[in-house]
Amino acid sequence: MWGRVLSDPYRIGSVCVLGLIGLGSLLACAGKAEDSDRIPIAVVPPAVRDPLPWHGRGVWLAGDTHTHYLLRDDRGEKMLRSARETGLDFVAKTDHAEGILDEPVAQRLAEAQAKFPELLIVPGVEWNIPAGDHATVLIEARGKEWEILRQFTEQFDRKGAPDLARLRPPEEPNEGDHDEPSVSWAERADAHRALGWLRDLGKKDGVRSVVYLNHLSRHRYYGYADLADLRRAGVAGFEAAAGHQRNLPHQPRLHRYDPVAAVIGGDWDRLLADGPFGISASSDYHNSTTAYRPGAFSVTRVYAAERSIAGVIDGLARGATTTSLGGVVSAVETATRTAGIEDAALIGETLVVARGARIEYEIRLTVPPIDLLGAENRLDRVEVITNAATGVARVALDHGGLEPGNTVLHWKLPEEATTRTGAFFVRARGCRSVGGEGEDEANADLCFYTSATRVEVVNGDSEPGAP
């Protein structure tokens, strides 16, 4: 149907809550299955546009997309052991260029993979991107990964530190109002050439690759124009929750997430208004003083075709991801559906409907009783975020709290969401407050975020019917 169903039966509530936040009346129904039969049938047949090739038969893989020193010394073995103990499926090795050029990585990778067969060790590098700060580059090339990464960094790694004099002042928030580029056209051209080089390898040699931007707000380097330009050039997403979570002042954060992701209506939401842009949450592990080990706090979940490195890269490239911090959830997936089509659009996909069609957004999630830090767990709120109807992103509904267990939530978007043609997105997040005062209050939540599903409304009419 729409992705892997979790093994435990889900608790389906019977209470329907009328949300009156921002969008008007967004109906949240954790109710009976027959409620969906009341969605009017569209005259123009709806469809999932450009579905994931593994739609409906994929698997969710948990992992860490950004780590350091994975293969150099005994820290690497401790990291991999931690990842195995916390149930991760994959860990990416993403040292900087010197780690690619100086280390006999292929041999050490093979040794580590043999010692930890339960884990997928994904080859990668943390790229000093010419048009910004850092980016994670992951590839799969049938045994040629390290040679390709060596060529990539030799040609395209930025030499020297970024020009901090051109960066925005640290007190300036990233709230989507930075429309002017922060980098020169020469730097942009260098980044475009690098991304094009990876793209050409994929066309010619079948090399899989994906690029995610790291810790966007650390130096306030990127404005909306920069992010939009890099996405057009081939960047697939960004670290919504950067690493070093033991050292929160390491960069600006809101609810422990990057403000680019956490500010509603900010740069990420502006990007989603035009197309997909995936998210990750990583440890950025260098040591245990500033960061948690892989799987011990930050987790990225990828909906993949199979349990393989290629599956991880393809899922990240399509933005089929969710993130969580502190183990506040152990599973979450969404489906967006309408009448007249048996299937549903998953995270990273687009649902095409006729004007006037009714849309239902569904979230399935598992809230464990104990989080990764050993504390009693729950969710204090689950929010639906959309730019439907007005084009302005906002929290359309706050469902309230959830106790531990497996839960299915249904929200029916109001009629005005599809009264005009165009596209909008829907995404979800949920949090538990863990206290905090003063400067710590903004980082006192443990949250999950999902990537978005898009809905495209085309000309056509729907038959009238009860919502």
C-alpha positions as a Markdown table, in Angstrom:
| # | Residue | x | y | z |
|---|---|---|---|---|
| 1 | Met | 0.0 | 0.0 | 0.0 |
| 2 | Trp | 2.1 | 3.0 | 1.1 |
| 3 | Gly | 5.3 | 1.8 | 2.6 |
| 4 | Arg | 6.4 | -0.6 | 5.3 |
| 5 | Val | 3.7 | -1.2 | 8.0 |
| 6 | Leu | 5.2 | -1.4 | 11.4 |
| 7 | Ser | 4.9 | -4.8 | 13.1 |
| 8 | Asp | 2.8 | -3.8 | 16.1 |
| 9 | Pro | -0.9 | -3.0 | 15.7 |
| 10 | Tyr | -1.7 | 0.7 | 15.7 |
| 11 | Arg | -4.0 | 2.3 | 18.2 |
| 12 | Ile | -6.6 | 4.3 | 16.2 |
| 13 | Gly | -8.4 | 6.8 | 18.3 |
| 14 | Ser | -12.1 | 7.7 | 18.0 |
| 15 | Val | -12.0 | 11.4 | 18.8 |
| 16 | Cys | -12.1 | 14.0 | 16.0 |
| 17 | Val | -10.6 | 17.4 | 16.8 |
| 18 | Leu | -11.4 | 20.6 | 14.9 |
| 19 | Gly | -8.3 | 22.6 | 14.5 |
| 20 | Leu | -8.7 | 26.4 | 14.2 |
| 21 | Ile | -5.1 | 27.4 | 13.7 |
| 22 | Gly | -4.2 | 29.6 | 10.8 |
| 23 | Leu | -5.7 | 27.6 | 7.9 |
| 24 | Gly | -9.2 | 27.6 | 9.4 |
| 25 | Ser | -10.7 | 24.2 | 9.9 |
| 26 | Leu | -8.3 | 21.4 | 9.4 |
| 27 | Leu | -10.1 | 18.3 | 10.7 |
| 28 | Ala | -8.0 | 15.8 | 12.6 |
| 29 | Cys | -9.7 | 12.5 | 12.8 |
| 30 | Ala | -7.9 | 9.6 | 14.5 |
| 31 | Gly | -11.1 | 7.7 | 13.7 |
| 32 | Lys | -12.6 | 4.9 | 11.8 |
| 33 | Ala | -11.3 | 3.7 | 8.5 |
| 34 | Glu | -14.7 | 4.3 | 6.8 |
| 35 | Asp | -14.3 | 8.1 | 7.3 |
| 36 | Ser | -12.1 | 8.1 | 4.2 |
| 37 | Asp | -15.0 | 6.9 | 2.1 |
| 38 | Arg | -16.7 | 10.3 | 2.6 |
| 39 | Ile | -14.0 | 12.1 | 0.6 |
| 40 | Pro | -15.7 | 13.2 | -2.7 |
| 41 | Ile | -14.7 | 11.3 | -5.9 |
| 42 | Ala | -12.8 | 13.5 | -8.4 |
| 43 | Val | -14.1 | 13.5 | -11.9 |
| 44 | Val | -10.5 | 14.0 | -13.2 |
| 45 | Pro | -8.7 | 10.8 | -12.0 |
| 46 | Pro | -6.0 | 11.7 | -9.4 |
| 47 | Ala | -2.5 | 10.2 | -9.5 |
| 48 | Val | 0.8 | 10.1 | -7.8 |
| 49 | Arg | 3.2 | 11.9 | -10.1 |
| 50 | Asp | 6.7 | 10.6 | -10.5 |
| 51 | Pro | 6.4 | 8.1 | -7.7 |
| 52 | Leu | 9.4 | 6.5 | -6.0 |
| 53 | Pro | 10.4 | 3.5 | -8.1 |
| 54 | Trp | 10.1 | 1.5 | -4.9 |
| 55 | His | 6.8 | 3.0 | -3.9 |
| 56 | Gly | 4.8 | 0.7 | -1.6 |
| 57 | Arg | 7.6 | -2.0 | -1.3 |
| 58 | Gly | 10.4 | -0.1 | 0.3 |
| 59 | Val | 12.0 | -0.3 | 3.7 |
| 60 | Trp | 12.8 | 2.4 | 6.3 |
| 61 | Leu | 16.5 | 2.5 | 7.2 |
| 62 | Ala | 17.8 | 4.4 | 10.2 |
| 63 | Gly | 21.2 | 5.9 | 10.1 |
| 64 | Asp | 23.7 | 8.7 | 10.5 |
| 65 | Thr | 24.7 | 10.7 | 7.4 |
| 66 | His | 27.7 | 12.7 | 8.8 |
| 67 | Thr | 30.5 | 11.3 | 11.0 |
| 68 | His | 34.3 | 11.7 | 11.3 |
| 69 | Tyr | 37.3 | 9.5 | 12.2 |
| 70 | Leu | 35.2 | 6.5 | 11.4 |
| 71 | Leu | 38.1 | 4.3 | 10.3 |
| 72 | Arg | 41.2 | 6.0 | 11.7 |
| 73 | Asp | 41.6 | 4.7 | 15.3 |
| 74 | Asp | 39.7 | 2.9 | 18.1 |
| 75 | Arg | 37.1 | 5.7 | 18.1 |
| 76 | Gly | 35.8 | 4.3 | 14.8 |
| 77 | Glu | 35.1 | 0.9 | 16.3 |
| 78 | Lys | 33.4 | 2.5 | 19.3 |
| 79 | Met | 31.2 | 4.5 | 16.9 |
| 80 | Leu | 30.3 | 1.5 | 14.9 |
| 81 | Arg | 29.5 | -0.5 | 18.0 |
| 82 | Ser | 27.3 | 2.3 | 19.3 |
| 83 | Ala | 25.5 | 2.4 | 15.9 |
| 84 | Arg | 24.9 | -1.3 | 16.0 |
| 85 | Glu | 23.7 | -1.2 | 19.6 |
| 86 | Thr | 21.2 | 1.6 | 18.9 |
| 87 | Gly | 19.8 | -0.3 | 15.9 |
| 88 | Leu | 21.1 | 1.9 | 13.1 |
| 89 | Asp | 21.1 | 0.4 | 9.6 |
| 90 | Phe | 23.8 | 2.7 | 8.1 |
| 91 | Val | 26.6 | 5.1 | 9.0 |
| 92 | Ala | 28.3 | 7.4 | 6.5 |
| 93 | Lys | 32.0 | 8.1 | 6.7 |
| 94 | Thr | 32.4 | 11.8 | 5.8 |
| 95 | Asp | 35.9 | 13.0 | 6.8 |
| 96 | His | 37.2 | 16.2 | 5.1 |
| 97 | Ala | 39.4 | 16.0 | 2.0 |
| 98 | Glu | 42.6 | 15.3 | 4.0 |
| 99 | Gly | 40.9 | 12.1 | 5.3 |
| 100 | Ile | 40.3 | 11.0 | 1.7 |
| 101 | Leu | 43.8 | 11.9 | 0.4 |
| 102 | Asp | 45.9 | 10.6 | 3.3 |
| 103 | Glu | 44.1 | 7.5 | 4.6 |
| 104 | Pro | 44.1 | 4.0 | 3.1 |
| 105 | Val | 40.3 | 4.2 | 3.3 |
| 106 | Ala | 39.3 | 1.4 | 1.0 |
| 107 | Gln | 41.2 | -1.3 | 2.9 |
| 108 | Arg | 40.0 | 0.0 | 6.3 |
| 109 | Leu | 36.5 | 0.3 | 5.1 |
| 110 | Ala | 36.5 | -3.3 | 3.9 |
| 111 | Glu | 37.9 | -4.4 | 7.3 |
| 112 | Ala | 35.3 | -2.4 | 9.2 |
| 113 | Gln | 32.4 | -3.7 | 7.0 |
| 114 | Ala | 33.5 | -7.3 | 7.6 |
| 115 | Lys | 33.6 | -6.7 | 11.3 |
| 116 | Phe | 30.2 | -5.0 | 11.4 |
| 117 | Pro | 28.1 | -6.8 | 8.7 |
| 118 | Glu | 24.9 | -5.5 | 10.3 |
| 119 | Leu | 25.8 | -2.0 | 9.3 |
| 120 | Leu | 26.0 | -0.3 | 5.9 |
| 121 | Ile | 29.1 | 1.9 | 5.9 |
| 122 | Val | 28.4 | 4.6 | 3.2 |
| 123 | Pro | 31.4 | 6.1 | 1.5 |
| 124 | Gly | 31.5 | 9.9 | 1.5 |
| 125 | Val | 33.3 | 13.2 | 2.2 |
| 126 | Glu | 32.5 | 16.4 | 3.9 |
| 127 | Trp | 33.0 | 18.8 | 1.0 |
| 128 | Asn | 34.3 | 22.3 | 1.5 |
| 129 | Ile | 31.9 | 23.7 | -0.9 |
| 130 | Pro | 33.1 | 26.8 | -2.9 |
| 131 | Ala | 29.7 | 28.5 | -2.6 |
| 132 | Gly | 29.2 | 27.9 | 1.1 |
| 133 | Asp | 30.3 | 26.1 | 4.2 |
| 134 | His | 30.3 | 22.3 | 4.2 |
| 135 | Ala | 28.2 | 19.6 | 2.4 |
| 136 | Thr | 28.0 | 15.9 | 2.8 |
| 137 | Val | 28.7 | 14.0 | -0.5 |
| 138 | Leu | 27.8 | 10.3 | -0.5 |
| 139 | Ile | 28.4 | 7.9 | -3.4 |
| 140 | Glu | 28.1 | 4.3 | -4.5 |
| 141 | Ala | 30.4 | 3.3 | -7.4 |
| 142 | Arg | 30.8 | -0.5 | -7.2 |
| 143 | Gly | 34.2 | -0.4 | -5.4 |
| 144 | Lys | 35.6 | 2.8 | -7.0 |
| 145 | Glu | 34.2 | 5.2 | -4.4 |
| 146 | Trp | 37.4 | 6.3 | -2.8 |
| 147 | Glu | 39.2 | 7.0 | -6.1 |
| 148 | Ile | 36.2 | 9.0 | -7.3 |
| 149 | Leu | 36.0 | 11.0 | -4.0 |
| 150 | Arg | 39.7 | 11.6 | -4.2 |
| 151 | Gln | 39.3 | 13.1 | -7.7 |
| 152 | Phe | 36.3 | 15.1 | -6.6 |
| 153 | Thr | 38.0 | 16.7 | -3.7 |
| 154 | Glu | 41.2 | 17.4 | -5.6 |
| 155 | Gln | 39.3 | 19.2 | -8.3 |
| 156 | Phe | 36.4 | 20.9 | -6.4 |
| 157 | Asp | 37.3 | 21.2 | -2.7 |
| 158 | Arg | 37.5 | 24.9 | -1.6 |
| 159 | Lys | 41.0 | 25.8 | -0.8 |
| 160 | Gly | 41.3 | 27.7 | 2.5 |
| 161 | Ala | 38.6 | 29.0 | 4.9 |
| 162 | Pro | 35.5 | 30.8 | 3.6 |
| 163 | Asp | 35.6 | 34.6 | 3.5 |
| 164 | Leu | 33.9 | 35.2 | 6.9 |
| 165 | Ala | 34.0 | 39.0 | 6.3 |
| 166 | Arg | 31.2 | 38.5 | 3.8 |
| 167 | Leu | 29.0 | 36.5 | 6.1 |
| 168 | Arg | 25.9 | 37.9 | 7.8 |
| 169 | Pro | 26.3 | 39.1 | 11.4 |
| 170 | Pro | 25.7 | 36.4 | 13.9 |
| 171 | Glu | 22.7 | 38.2 | 15.5 |
| 172 | Glu | 20.8 | 38.3 | 12.2 |
| 173 | Pro | 18.1 | 35.5 | 12.1 |
| 174 | Asn | 17.5 | 33.4 | 9.1 |
| 175 | Glu | 13.8 | 33.9 | 8.6 |
| 176 | Gly | 13.5 | 33.8 | 4.8 |
| 177 | Asp | 14.2 | 37.4 | 4.1 |
| 178 | His | 17.7 | 37.0 | 2.6 |
| 179 | Asp | 16.9 | 37.1 | -1.2 |
| 180 | Glu | 20.3 | 38.5 | -2.3 |
| 181 | Pro | 23.1 | 36.0 | -3.0 |
| 182 | Ser | 25.8 | 35.7 | -0.4 |
| 183 | Val | 28.4 | 34.2 | -2.7 |
| 184 | Ser | 30.0 | 35.4 | -5.9 |
| 185 | Trp | 29.0 | 34.1 | -9.3 |
| 186 | Ala | 32.5 | 32.6 | -9.6 |
| 187 | Glu | 32.0 | 30.6 | -6.4 |
| 188 | Arg | 28.6 | 29.5 | -7.7 |
| 189 | Ala | 30.1 | 28.4 | -11.0 |
| 190 | Asp | 32.7 | 26.3 | -9.1 |
| 191 | Ala | 30.0 | 24.6 | -7.1 |
| 192 | His | 27.9 | 24.1 | -10.3 |
| 193 | Arg | 30.8 | 22.5 | -12.0 |
| 194 | Ala | 31.3 | 20.1 | -9.1 |
| 195 | Leu | 27.7 | 19.1 | -9.0 |
| 196 | Gly | 27.7 | 18.7 | -12.8 |
| 197 | Trp | 30.7 | 16.4 | -12.6 |
| 198 | Leu | 28.9 | 14.1 | -10.2 |
| 199 | Arg | 25.8 | 14.2 | -12.4 |
| 200 | Asp | 27.8 | 13.3 | -15.4 |
| 201 | Leu | 29.4 | 10.3 | -13.6 |
| 202 | Gly | 25.9 | 9.1 | -12.9 |
| 203 | Lys | 24.9 | 9.3 | -16.6 |
| 204 | Lys | 28.1 | 7.8 | -18.0 |
| 205 | Asp | 29.2 | 5.3 | -15.4 |
| 206 | Gly | 26.1 | 4.7 | -13.2 |
| 207 | Val | 27.7 | 6.2 | -10.2 |
| 208 | Arg | 25.1 | 7.1 | -7.5 |
| 209 | Ser | 25.6 | 10.3 | -5.5 |
| 210 | Val | 23.7 | 12.7 | -3.3 |
| 211 | Val | 24.7 | 16.0 | -1.7 |
| 212 | Tyr | 23.2 | 17.5 | 1.5 |
| 213 | Leu | 24.3 | 20.9 | 2.9 |
| 214 | Asn | 25.6 | 20.8 | 6.5 |
| 215 | His | 25.0 | 23.1 | 9.5 |
| 216 | Leu | 23.5 | 26.0 | 7.4 |
| 217 | Ser | 23.3 | 28.5 | 10.2 |
| 218 | Arg | 26.7 | 28.0 | 11.8 |
| 219 | His | 28.2 | 31.0 | 9.9 |
| 220 | Arg | 24.9 | 32.4 | 8.5 |
| 221 | Tyr | 26.4 | 31.8 | 5.0 |
| 222 | Tyr | 23.3 | 31.0 | 3.0 |
| 223 | Gly | 20.3 | 33.1 | 2.0 |
| 224 | Tyr | 17.3 | 31.8 | 0.2 |
| 225 | Ala | 18.8 | 32.7 | -3.2 |
| 226 | Asp | 21.9 | 30.6 | -2.5 |
| 227 | Leu | 19.8 | 27.6 | -1.4 |
| 228 | Ala | 17.5 | 27.8 | -4.3 |
| 229 | Asp | 20.5 | 28.1 | -6.7 |
| 230 | Leu | 22.3 | 25.1 | -5.2 |
| 231 | Arg | 19.1 | 23.0 | -5.3 |
| 232 | Arg | 18.7 | 23.8 | -9.0 |
| 233 | Ala | 22.3 | 22.7 | -9.5 |
| 234 | Gly | 21.7 | 19.3 | -7.8 |
| 235 | Val | 21.8 | 19.6 | -4.0 |
| 236 | Ala | 19.1 | 17.4 | -2.7 |
| 237 | Gly | 18.7 | 18.6 | 0.9 |
| 238 | Phe | 20.3 | 19.8 | 4.1 |
| 239 | Glu | 21.0 | 19.0 | 7.8 |
| 240 | Ala | 17.8 | 20.1 | 9.5 |
| 241 | Ala | 19.4 | 19.1 | 12.8 |
| 242 | Ala | 23.1 | 19.5 | 12.8 |
| 243 | Gly | 25.4 | 17.5 | 15.0 |
| 244 | His | 27.4 | 18.5 | 18.1 |
| 245 | Gln | 24.2 | 18.3 | 20.1 |
| 246 | Arg | 26.2 | 18.0 | 23.4 |
| 247 | Asn | 27.5 | 21.5 | 22.6 |
| 248 | Leu | 24.5 | 23.5 | 21.7 |
| 249 | Pro | 26.2 | 26.9 | 21.3 |
| 250 | His | 28.2 | 25.4 | 18.4 |
| 251 | Gln | 25.6 | 27.0 | 16.1 |
| 252 | Pro | 22.2 | 28.7 | 16.3 |
| 253 | Arg | 19.4 | 26.3 | 17.0 |
| 254 | Leu | 15.7 | 26.4 | 17.7 |
| 255 | His | 14.2 | 23.3 | 19.3 |
| 256 | Arg | 17.7 | 21.9 | 18.7 |
| 257 | Tyr | 17.0 | 22.2 | 14.9 |
| 258 | Asp | 18.6 | 24.6 | 12.5 |
| 259 | Pro | 16.5 | 27.8 | 12.2 |
| 260 | Val | 16.3 | 27.2 | 8.5 |
| 261 | Ala | 14.1 | 24.2 | 9.3 |
| 262 | Ala | 12.6 | 25.3 | 12.6 |
| 263 | Val | 11.3 | 28.8 | 11.6 |
| 264 | Ile | 7.8 | 28.3 | 10.1 |
| 265 | Gly | 7.6 | 30.1 | 6.8 |
| 266 | Gly | 11.4 | 30.4 | 6.6 |
| 267 | Asp | 13.8 | 29.4 | 3.9 |
| 268 | Trp | 13.1 | 25.7 | 3.9 |
| 269 | Asp | 9.3 | 26.3 | 3.6 |
| 270 | Arg | 10.0 | 28.7 | 0.8 |
| 271 | Leu | 12.0 | 26.1 | -1.0 |
| 272 | Leu | 9.3 | 23.5 | -0.5 |
| 273 | Ala | 6.8 | 25.8 | -2.1 |
| 274 | Asp | 8.8 | 25.2 | -5.4 |
| 275 | Gly | 9.8 | 21.6 | -5.0 |
| 276 | Pro | 11.2 | 18.9 | -2.7 |
| 277 | Phe | 14.2 | 19.5 | -0.5 |
| 278 | Gly | 15.1 | 16.7 | 1.9 |
| 279 | Ile | 16.3 | 16.8 | 5.5 |
| 280 | Ser | 18.7 | 14.8 | 7.7 |
| 281 | Ala | 19.8 | 14.8 | 11.4 |
| 282 | Ser | 23.4 | 13.7 | 12.1 |
| 283 | Ser | 25.9 | 13.4 | 14.9 |
| 284 | Asp | 28.8 | 15.1 | 13.1 |
| 285 | Tyr | 30.8 | 13.0 | 15.5 |
| 286 | His | 34.4 | 14.0 | 16.3 |
| 287 | Asn | 34.5 | 13.2 | 20.0 |
| 288 | Ser | 32.1 | 12.6 | 22.9 |
| 289 | Thr | 32.7 | 16.0 | 24.4 |
| 290 | Thr | 30.7 | 17.8 | 21.7 |
| 291 | Ala | 28.7 | 15.1 | 20.0 |
| 292 | Tyr | 26.7 | 12.0 | 20.8 |
| 293 | Arg | 27.8 | 8.8 | 19.1 |
| 294 | Pro | 25.9 | 7.6 | 16.0 |
| 295 | Gly | 22.4 | 6.5 | 16.9 |
| 296 | Ala | 22.7 | 7.7 | 20.5 |
| 297 | Phe | 20.7 | 10.9 | 19.9 |
| 298 | Ser | 20.2 | 12.0 | 16.2 |
| 299 | Val | 18.7 | 9.7 | 13.7 |
| 300 | Thr | 17.8 | 10.1 | 10.0 |
| 301 | Arg | 15.3 | 7.6 | 8.6 |
| 302 | Val | 15.3 | 7.0 | 4.8 |
| 303 | Tyr | 12.6 | 5.2 | 2.8 |
| 304 | Ala | 14.7 | 3.1 | 0.5 |
| 305 | Ala | 14.1 | 0.4 | -2.2 |
| 306 | Glu | 16.2 | -2.0 | -0.2 |
| 307 | Arg | 18.8 | -2.4 | 2.5 |
| 308 | Ser | 21.8 | -1.3 | 0.5 |
| 309 | Ile | 24.1 | 1.7 | 0.1 |
| 310 | Ala | 22.4 | 2.4 | -3.2 |
| 311 | Gly | 19.1 | 2.4 | -1.5 |
| 312 | Val | 20.2 | 4.9 | 1.1 |
| 313 | Ile | 21.6 | 7.3 | -1.5 |
| 314 | Asp | 18.5 | 7.0 | -3.7 |
| 315 | Gly | 16.2 | 7.7 | -0.8 |
| 316 | Leu | 18.1 | 10.7 | 0.3 |
| 317 | Ala | 18.2 | 12.0 | -3.3 |
| 318 | Arg | 14.4 | 11.9 | -3.5 |
| 319 | Gly | 13.9 | 13.5 | -0.1 |
| 320 | Ala | 12.2 | 10.5 | 1.3 |
| 321 | Thr | 13.4 | 11.1 | 4.9 |
| 322 | Thr | 12.4 | 11.9 | 8.4 |
| 323 | Thr | 14.5 | 13.0 | 11.4 |
| 324 | Ser | 14.3 | 12.6 | 15.2 |
| 325 | Leu | 16.3 | 13.7 | 18.2 |
| 326 | Gly | 16.7 | 11.9 | 21.5 |
| 327 | Gly | 14.5 | 9.0 | 20.4 |
| 328 | Val | 11.3 | 10.9 | 20.8 |
| 329 | Val | 9.9 | 8.6 | 18.1 |
| 330 | Ser | 11.2 | 5.4 | 16.8 |
| 331 | Ala | 9.2 | 5.4 | 13.6 |
| 332 | Val | 7.2 | 7.9 | 11.6 |
| 333 | Glu | 5.8 | 7.9 | 8.1 |
| 334 | Thr | 3.0 | 9.8 | 6.3 |
| 335 | Ala | 0.6 | 9.3 | 3.4 |
| 336 | Thr | -1.4 | 11.9 | 1.5 |
| 337 | Arg | -4.5 | 10.6 | -0.3 |
| 338 | Thr | -7.7 | 11.5 | -2.0 |
| 339 | Ala | -10.7 | 9.6 | -3.3 |
| 340 | Gly | -10.6 | 7.9 | -6.7 |
| 341 | Ile | -7.1 | 6.5 | -6.2 |
| 342 | Glu | -6.3 | 3.4 | -4.2 |
| 343 | Asp | -2.7 | 4.5 | -3.4 |
| 344 | Ala | -1.3 | 7.5 | -1.6 |
| 345 | Ala | 1.6 | 9.9 | -2.0 |
| 346 | Leu | 4.4 | 9.2 | 0.4 |
| 347 | Ile | 7.1 | 11.6 | 1.7 |
| 348 | Gly | 9.1 | 12.9 | -1.3 |
| 349 | Glu | 6.2 | 12.3 | -3.7 |
| 350 | Thr | 3.5 | 14.5 | -5.4 |
| 351 | Leu | -0.2 | 13.9 | -5.4 |
| 352 | Val | -2.1 | 15.4 | -8.4 |
| 353 | Val | -5.8 | 16.2 | -7.8 |
| 354 | Ala | -8.5 | 18.1 | -9.5 |
| 355 | Arg | -9.8 | 21.4 | -8.1 |
| 356 | Gly | -12.2 | 20.8 | -5.3 |
| 357 | Ala | -10.9 | 17.4 | -4.3 |
| 358 | Arg | -10.7 | 16.6 | -0.6 |
| 359 | Ile | -7.3 | 15.7 | 0.8 |
| 360 | Glu | -6.5 | 13.5 | 3.8 |
| 361 | Tyr | -3.1 | 13.6 | 5.5 |
| 362 | Glu | -2.2 | 10.6 | 7.6 |
| 363 | Ile | 0.7 | 10.1 | 10.0 |
| 364 | Arg | 1.7 | 6.8 | 11.5 |
| 365 | Leu | 4.2 | 7.0 | 14.3 |
| 366 | Thr | 5.6 | 5.0 | 17.2 |
| 367 | Val | 6.3 | 6.8 | 20.5 |
| 368 | Pro | 8.6 | 4.7 | 22.7 |
| 369 | Pro | 8.0 | 4.8 | 26.5 |
| 370 | Ile | 11.7 | 5.6 | 27.2 |
| 371 | Asp | 13.8 | 7.9 | 25.0 |
| 372 | Leu | 17.4 | 7.4 | 24.0 |
| 373 | Leu | 18.6 | 9.3 | 27.0 |
| 374 | Gly | 16.7 | 7.0 | 29.4 |
| 375 | Ala | 13.9 | 9.4 | 30.3 |
| 376 | Glu | 10.2 | 8.7 | 30.3 |
| 377 | Asn | 8.8 | 9.7 | 26.9 |
| 378 | Arg | 5.7 | 11.1 | 25.3 |
| 379 | Leu | 4.8 | 13.7 | 22.7 |
| 380 | Asp | 3.4 | 17.0 | 23.9 |
| 381 | Arg | 2.3 | 18.1 | 20.4 |
| 382 | Val | 2.1 | 16.9 | 16.8 |
| 383 | Glu | 1.8 | 19.7 | 14.2 |
| 384 | Val | 0.8 | 19.8 | 10.6 |
| 385 | Ile | 2.6 | 22.5 | 8.6 |
| 386 | Thr | 1.3 | 23.5 | 5.2 |
| 387 | Asn | 1.1 | 26.5 | 2.8 |
| 388 | Ala | -2.2 | 25.3 | 1.3 |
| 389 | Ala | -4.8 | 27.9 | 0.3 |
| 390 | Thr | -2.8 | 31.1 | 1.0 |
| 391 | Gly | 0.7 | 30.1 | -0.1 |
| 392 | Val | 2.1 | 31.1 | 3.4 |
| 393 | Ala | 3.5 | 28.3 | 5.5 |
| 394 | Arg | 2.1 | 27.9 | 9.0 |
| 395 | Val | 1.2 | 25.4 | 11.6 |
| 396 | Ala | -2.3 | 24.5 | 10.5 |
| 397 | Leu | -3.1 | 22.2 | 13.3 |
| 398 | Asp | -1.6 | 21.3 | 16.7 |
| 399 | His | -3.0 | 17.9 | 17.6 |
| 400 | Gly | -1.9 | 18.0 | 21.2 |
| 401 | Gly | -0.1 | 15.2 | 23.1 |
| 402 | Leu | 0.4 | 11.5 | 22.5 |
| 403 | Glu | 1.2 | 8.8 | 25.0 |
| 404 | Pro | 3.7 | 6.0 | 24.2 |
| 405 | Gly | 2.5 | 3.5 | 21.6 |
| 406 | Asn | 1.6 | 3.1 | 17.9 |
| 407 | Thr | -0.8 | 5.7 | 16.6 |
| 408 | Val | -2.5 | 6.7 | 13.4 |
| 409 | Leu | -3.6 | 10.3 | 12.9 |
| 410 | His | -5.8 | 11.5 | 10.1 |
| 411 | Trp | -6.3 | 15.2 | 9.1 |
| 412 | Lys | -8.7 | 16.3 | 6.4 |
| 413 | Leu | -7.7 | 19.5 | 4.7 |
| 414 | Pro | -10.6 | 22.0 | 4.3 |
| 415 | Glu | -12.2 | 22.6 | 0.9 |
| 416 | Glu | -10.3 | 25.9 | 0.3 |
| 417 | Ala | -7.0 | 24.0 | 0.1 |
| 418 | Thr | -7.9 | 22.9 | -3.4 |
| 419 | Thr | -10.2 | 25.6 | -4.8 |
| 420 | Arg | -7.5 | 27.0 | -7.0 |
| 421 | Thr | -4.8 | 25.5 | -9.2 |
| 422 | Gly | -1.2 | 25.4 | -8.1 |
| 423 | Ala | 0.9 | 23.3 | -5.7 |
| 424 | Phe | 1.3 | 23.2 | -2.0 |
| 425 | Phe | 3.2 | 21.0 | 0.5 |
| 426 | Val | 2.3 | 19.3 | 3.8 |
| 427 | Arg | 4.8 | 18.1 | 6.4 |
| 428 | Ala | 4.7 | 17.2 | 10.1 |
| 429 | Arg | 6.7 | 17.6 | 13.2 |
| 430 | Gly | 6.2 | 16.7 | 16.9 |
| 431 | Cys | 7.9 | 17.6 | 20.1 |
| 432 | Arg | 8.3 | 16.8 | 23.8 |
| 433 | Ser | 9.4 | 19.6 | 26.1 |
| 434 | Val | 12.1 | 18.7 | 28.5 |
| 435 | Gly | 12.2 | 22.0 | 30.4 |
| 436 | Gly | 14.7 | 24.8 | 30.3 |
| 437 | Glu | 14.9 | 28.5 | 31.1 |
| 438 | Gly | 16.5 | 31.6 | 29.6 |
| 439 | Glu | 18.8 | 30.8 | 26.7 |
| 440 | Asp | 18.2 | 27.0 | 27.2 |
| 441 | Glu | 14.4 | 27.4 | 26.7 |
| 442 | Ala | 14.7 | 27.5 | 22.9 |
| 443 | Asn | 16.5 | 24.2 | 22.9 |
| 444 | Ala | 14.4 | 22.5 | 25.5 |
| 445 | Asp | 12.4 | 20.3 | 23.1 |
| 446 | Leu | 13.1 | 16.9 | 21.6 |
| 447 | Cys | 11.4 | 16.8 | 18.2 |
| 448 | Phe | 10.8 | 14.8 | 15.0 |
| 449 | Tyr | 10.5 | 16.4 | 11.6 |
| 450 | Thr | 9.3 | 14.8 | 8.3 |
| 451 | Ser | 10.2 | 15.9 | 4.8 |
| 452 | Ala | 7.3 | 17.1 | 2.8 |
| 453 | Thr | 4.7 | 15.7 | 0.4 |
| 454 | Arg | 3.5 | 18.0 | -2.4 |
| 455 | Val | 0.0 | 18.3 | -3.7 |
| 456 | Glu | -0.6 | 19.7 | -7.2 |
| 457 | Val | -4.1 | 21.0 | -8.0 |
| 458 | Val | -5.0 | 21.0 | -11.7 |
| 459 | Asn | -8.1 | 22.2 | -13.6 |
| 460 | Gly | -11.2 | 20.0 | -13.2 |
| 461 | Asp | -14.1 | 19.6 | -10.9 |
| 462 | Ser | -14.9 | 17.2 | -8.2 |
| 463 | Glu | -18.3 | 15.7 | -7.4 |
| 464 | Pro | -19.9 | 17.3 | -4.4 |
| 465 | Gly | -19.9 | 15.3 | -1.2 |
| 466 | Ala | -19.7 | 15.4 | 2.5 |
| 467 | Pro | -16.2 | 16.0 | 3.9 |
